[in-house]
mmCIF file with all atom_site columns, C-alpha atoms in Angstrom:
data_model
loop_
_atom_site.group_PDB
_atom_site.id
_atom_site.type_symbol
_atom_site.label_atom_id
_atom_site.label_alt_id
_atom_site.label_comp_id
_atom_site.label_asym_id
_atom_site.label_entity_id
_atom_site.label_seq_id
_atom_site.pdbx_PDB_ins_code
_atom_site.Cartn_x
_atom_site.Cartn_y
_atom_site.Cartn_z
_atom_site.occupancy
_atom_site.B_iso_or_equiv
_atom_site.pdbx_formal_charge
_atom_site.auth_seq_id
_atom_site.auth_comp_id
_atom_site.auth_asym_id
_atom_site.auth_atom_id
_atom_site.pdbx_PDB_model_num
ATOM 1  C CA . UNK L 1 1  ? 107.301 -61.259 -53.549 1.00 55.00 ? 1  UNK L CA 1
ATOM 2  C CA . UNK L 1 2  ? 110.041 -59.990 -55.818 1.00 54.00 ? 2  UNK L CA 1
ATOM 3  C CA . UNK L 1 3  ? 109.965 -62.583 -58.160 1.00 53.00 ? 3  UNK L CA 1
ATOM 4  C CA . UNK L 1 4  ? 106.353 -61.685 -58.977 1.00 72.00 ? 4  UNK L CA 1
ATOM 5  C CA . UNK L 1 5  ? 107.561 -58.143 -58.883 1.00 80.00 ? 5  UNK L CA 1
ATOM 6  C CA . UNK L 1 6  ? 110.551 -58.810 -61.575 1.00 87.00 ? 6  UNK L CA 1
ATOM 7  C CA . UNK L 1 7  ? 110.401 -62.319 -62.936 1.00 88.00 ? 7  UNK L CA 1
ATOM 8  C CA . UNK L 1 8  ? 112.613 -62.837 -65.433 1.00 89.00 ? 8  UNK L CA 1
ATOM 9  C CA . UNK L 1 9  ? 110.688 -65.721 -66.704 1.00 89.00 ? 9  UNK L CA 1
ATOM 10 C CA . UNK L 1 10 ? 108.129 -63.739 -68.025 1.00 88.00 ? 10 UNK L CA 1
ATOM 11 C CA . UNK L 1 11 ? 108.115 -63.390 -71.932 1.00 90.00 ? 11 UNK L CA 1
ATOM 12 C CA . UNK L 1 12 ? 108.497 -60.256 -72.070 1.00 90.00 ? 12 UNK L CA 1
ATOM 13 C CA . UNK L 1 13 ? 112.198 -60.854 -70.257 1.00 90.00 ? 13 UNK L CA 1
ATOM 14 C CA . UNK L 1 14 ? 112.873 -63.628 -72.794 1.00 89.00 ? 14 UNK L CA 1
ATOM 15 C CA . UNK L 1 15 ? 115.124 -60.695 -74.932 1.00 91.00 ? 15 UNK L CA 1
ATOM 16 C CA . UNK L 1 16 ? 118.428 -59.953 -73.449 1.00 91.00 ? 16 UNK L CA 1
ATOM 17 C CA . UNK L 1 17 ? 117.997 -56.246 -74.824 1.00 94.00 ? 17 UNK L CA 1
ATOM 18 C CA . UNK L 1 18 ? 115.265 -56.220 -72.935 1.00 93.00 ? 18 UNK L CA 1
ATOM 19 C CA . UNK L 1 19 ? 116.814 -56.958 -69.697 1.00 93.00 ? 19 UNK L CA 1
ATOM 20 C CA . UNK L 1 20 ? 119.379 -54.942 -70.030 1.00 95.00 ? 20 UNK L CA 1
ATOM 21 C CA . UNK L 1 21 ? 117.677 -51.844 -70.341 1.00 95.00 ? 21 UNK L CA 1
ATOM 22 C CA . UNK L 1 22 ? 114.869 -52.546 -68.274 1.00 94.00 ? 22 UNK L CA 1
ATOM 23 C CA . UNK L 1 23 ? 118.349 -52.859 -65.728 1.00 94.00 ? 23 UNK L CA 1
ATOM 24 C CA . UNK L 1 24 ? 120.183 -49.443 -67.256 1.00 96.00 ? 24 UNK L CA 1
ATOM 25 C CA . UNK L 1 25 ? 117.380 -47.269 -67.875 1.00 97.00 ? 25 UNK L CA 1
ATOM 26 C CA . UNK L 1 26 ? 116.520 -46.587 -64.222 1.00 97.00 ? 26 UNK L CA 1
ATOM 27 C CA . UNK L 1 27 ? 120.432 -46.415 -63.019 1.00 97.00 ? 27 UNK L CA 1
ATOM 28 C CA . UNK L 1 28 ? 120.958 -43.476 -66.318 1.00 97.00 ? 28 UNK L CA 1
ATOM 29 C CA . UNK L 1 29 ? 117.859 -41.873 -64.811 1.00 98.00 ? 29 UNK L CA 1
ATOM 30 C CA . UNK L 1 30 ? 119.473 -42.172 -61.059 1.00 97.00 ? 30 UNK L CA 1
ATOM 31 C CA . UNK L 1 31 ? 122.376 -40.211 -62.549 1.00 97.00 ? 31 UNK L CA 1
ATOM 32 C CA . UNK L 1 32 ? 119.782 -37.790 -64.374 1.00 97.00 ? 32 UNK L CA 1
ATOM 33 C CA . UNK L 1 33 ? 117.914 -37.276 -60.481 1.00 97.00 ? 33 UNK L CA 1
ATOM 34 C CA . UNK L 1 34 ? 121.665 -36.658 -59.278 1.00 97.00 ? 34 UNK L CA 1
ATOM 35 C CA . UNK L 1 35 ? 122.331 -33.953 -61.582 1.00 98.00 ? 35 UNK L CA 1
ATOM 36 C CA . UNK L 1 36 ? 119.748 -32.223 -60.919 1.00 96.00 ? 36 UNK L CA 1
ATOM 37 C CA . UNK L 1 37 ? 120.034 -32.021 -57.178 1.00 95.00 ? 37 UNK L CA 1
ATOM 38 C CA . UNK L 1 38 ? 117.305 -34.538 -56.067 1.00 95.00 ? 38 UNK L CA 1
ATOM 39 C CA . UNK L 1 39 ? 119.462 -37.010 -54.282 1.00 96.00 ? 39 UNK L CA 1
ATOM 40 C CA . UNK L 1 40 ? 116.700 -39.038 -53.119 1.00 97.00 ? 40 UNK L CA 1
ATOM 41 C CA . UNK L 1 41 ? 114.686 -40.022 -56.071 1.00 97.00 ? 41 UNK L CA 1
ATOM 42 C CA . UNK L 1 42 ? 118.403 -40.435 -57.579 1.00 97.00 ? 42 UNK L CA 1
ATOM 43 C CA . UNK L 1 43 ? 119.382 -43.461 -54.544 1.00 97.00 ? 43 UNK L CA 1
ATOM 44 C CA . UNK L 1 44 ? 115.654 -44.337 -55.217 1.00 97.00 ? 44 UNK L CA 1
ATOM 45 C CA . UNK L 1 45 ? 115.699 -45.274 -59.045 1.00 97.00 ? 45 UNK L CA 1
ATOM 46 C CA . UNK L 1 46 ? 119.427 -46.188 -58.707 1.00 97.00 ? 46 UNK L CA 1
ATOM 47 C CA . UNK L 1 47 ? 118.429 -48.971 -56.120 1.00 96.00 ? 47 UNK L CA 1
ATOM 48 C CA . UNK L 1 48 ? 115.556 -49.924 -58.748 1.00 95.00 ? 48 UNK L CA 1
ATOM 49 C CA . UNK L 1 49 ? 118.401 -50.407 -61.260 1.00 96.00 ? 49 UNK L CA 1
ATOM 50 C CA . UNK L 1 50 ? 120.730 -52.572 -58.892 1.00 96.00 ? 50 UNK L CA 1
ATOM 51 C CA . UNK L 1 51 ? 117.561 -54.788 -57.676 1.00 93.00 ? 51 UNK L CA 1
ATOM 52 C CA . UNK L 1 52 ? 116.583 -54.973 -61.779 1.00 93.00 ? 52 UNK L CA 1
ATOM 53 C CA . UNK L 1 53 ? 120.420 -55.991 -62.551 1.00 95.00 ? 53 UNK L CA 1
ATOM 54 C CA . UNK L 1 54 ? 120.514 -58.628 -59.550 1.00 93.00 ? 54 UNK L CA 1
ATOM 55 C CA . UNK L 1 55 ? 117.451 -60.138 -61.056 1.00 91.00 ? 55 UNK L CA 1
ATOM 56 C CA . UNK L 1 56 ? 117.279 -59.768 -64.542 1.00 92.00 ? 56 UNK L CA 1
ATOM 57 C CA . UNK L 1 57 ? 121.478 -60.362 -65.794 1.00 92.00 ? 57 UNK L CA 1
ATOM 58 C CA . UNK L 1 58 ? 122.759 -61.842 -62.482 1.00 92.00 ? 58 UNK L CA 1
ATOM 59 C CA . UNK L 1 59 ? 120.483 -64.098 -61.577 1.00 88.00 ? 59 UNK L CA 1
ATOM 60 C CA . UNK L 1 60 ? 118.748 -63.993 -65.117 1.00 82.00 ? 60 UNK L CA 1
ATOM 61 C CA . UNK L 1 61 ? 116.217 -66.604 -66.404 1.00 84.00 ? 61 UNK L CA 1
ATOM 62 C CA . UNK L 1 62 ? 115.917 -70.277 -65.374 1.00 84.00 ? 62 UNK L CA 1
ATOM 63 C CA . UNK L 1 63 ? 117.792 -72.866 -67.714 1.00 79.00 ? 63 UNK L CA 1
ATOM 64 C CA . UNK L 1 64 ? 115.311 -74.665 -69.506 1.00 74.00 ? 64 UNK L CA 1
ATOM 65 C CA . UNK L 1 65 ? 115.096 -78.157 -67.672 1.00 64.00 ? 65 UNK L CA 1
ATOM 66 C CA . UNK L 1 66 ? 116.340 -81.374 -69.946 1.00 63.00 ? 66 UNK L CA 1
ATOM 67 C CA . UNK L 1 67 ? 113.711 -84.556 -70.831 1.00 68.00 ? 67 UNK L CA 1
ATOM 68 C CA . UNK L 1 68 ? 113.002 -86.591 -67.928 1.00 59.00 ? 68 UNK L CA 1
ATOM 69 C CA . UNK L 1 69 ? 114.223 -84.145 -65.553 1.00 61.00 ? 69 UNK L CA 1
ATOM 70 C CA . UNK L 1 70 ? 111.661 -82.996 -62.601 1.00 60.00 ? 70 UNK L CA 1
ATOM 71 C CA . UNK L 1 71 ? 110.936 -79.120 -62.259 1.00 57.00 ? 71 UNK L CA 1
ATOM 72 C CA . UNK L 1 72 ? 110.413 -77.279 -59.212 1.00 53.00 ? 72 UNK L CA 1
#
């Protein structure tokens, strides 16, 4: 289910920028909830951020496949 959710194959992931602040935007708003005393939207777009990072600069796009090699 998460990779339909965030798949960083999609085109519109195909930018790095992209990824990165579809990844930082939500952990800068966490801080944002945080400062302004609303600790649990702050955990809840900071987790948003983490799951984004794991996916979109950890695990990041699939390496295009060579000729003659099968895909999955």
């Amino acid at each position: 289910m998460l990779k339909k959710f965030l798949d960083p194959n999609h085109p519109f992931f195909a930018n790095a920028l992209v990824r990165w602040l579809s990844a930082g935007i939500p952990v800068i708003w966490a801080g944002v909830e945080f400062v302004n005393g609303s600790p649990g939207w702050g955990f809840v777009f900071a987790a948003l951020g983490a799951l984004a990072f794991w996916v979109l600069i950890v695990r990041g796009p699939d390496k295009p496949q060579g000729p003659g090699k099968p895909q999955d």
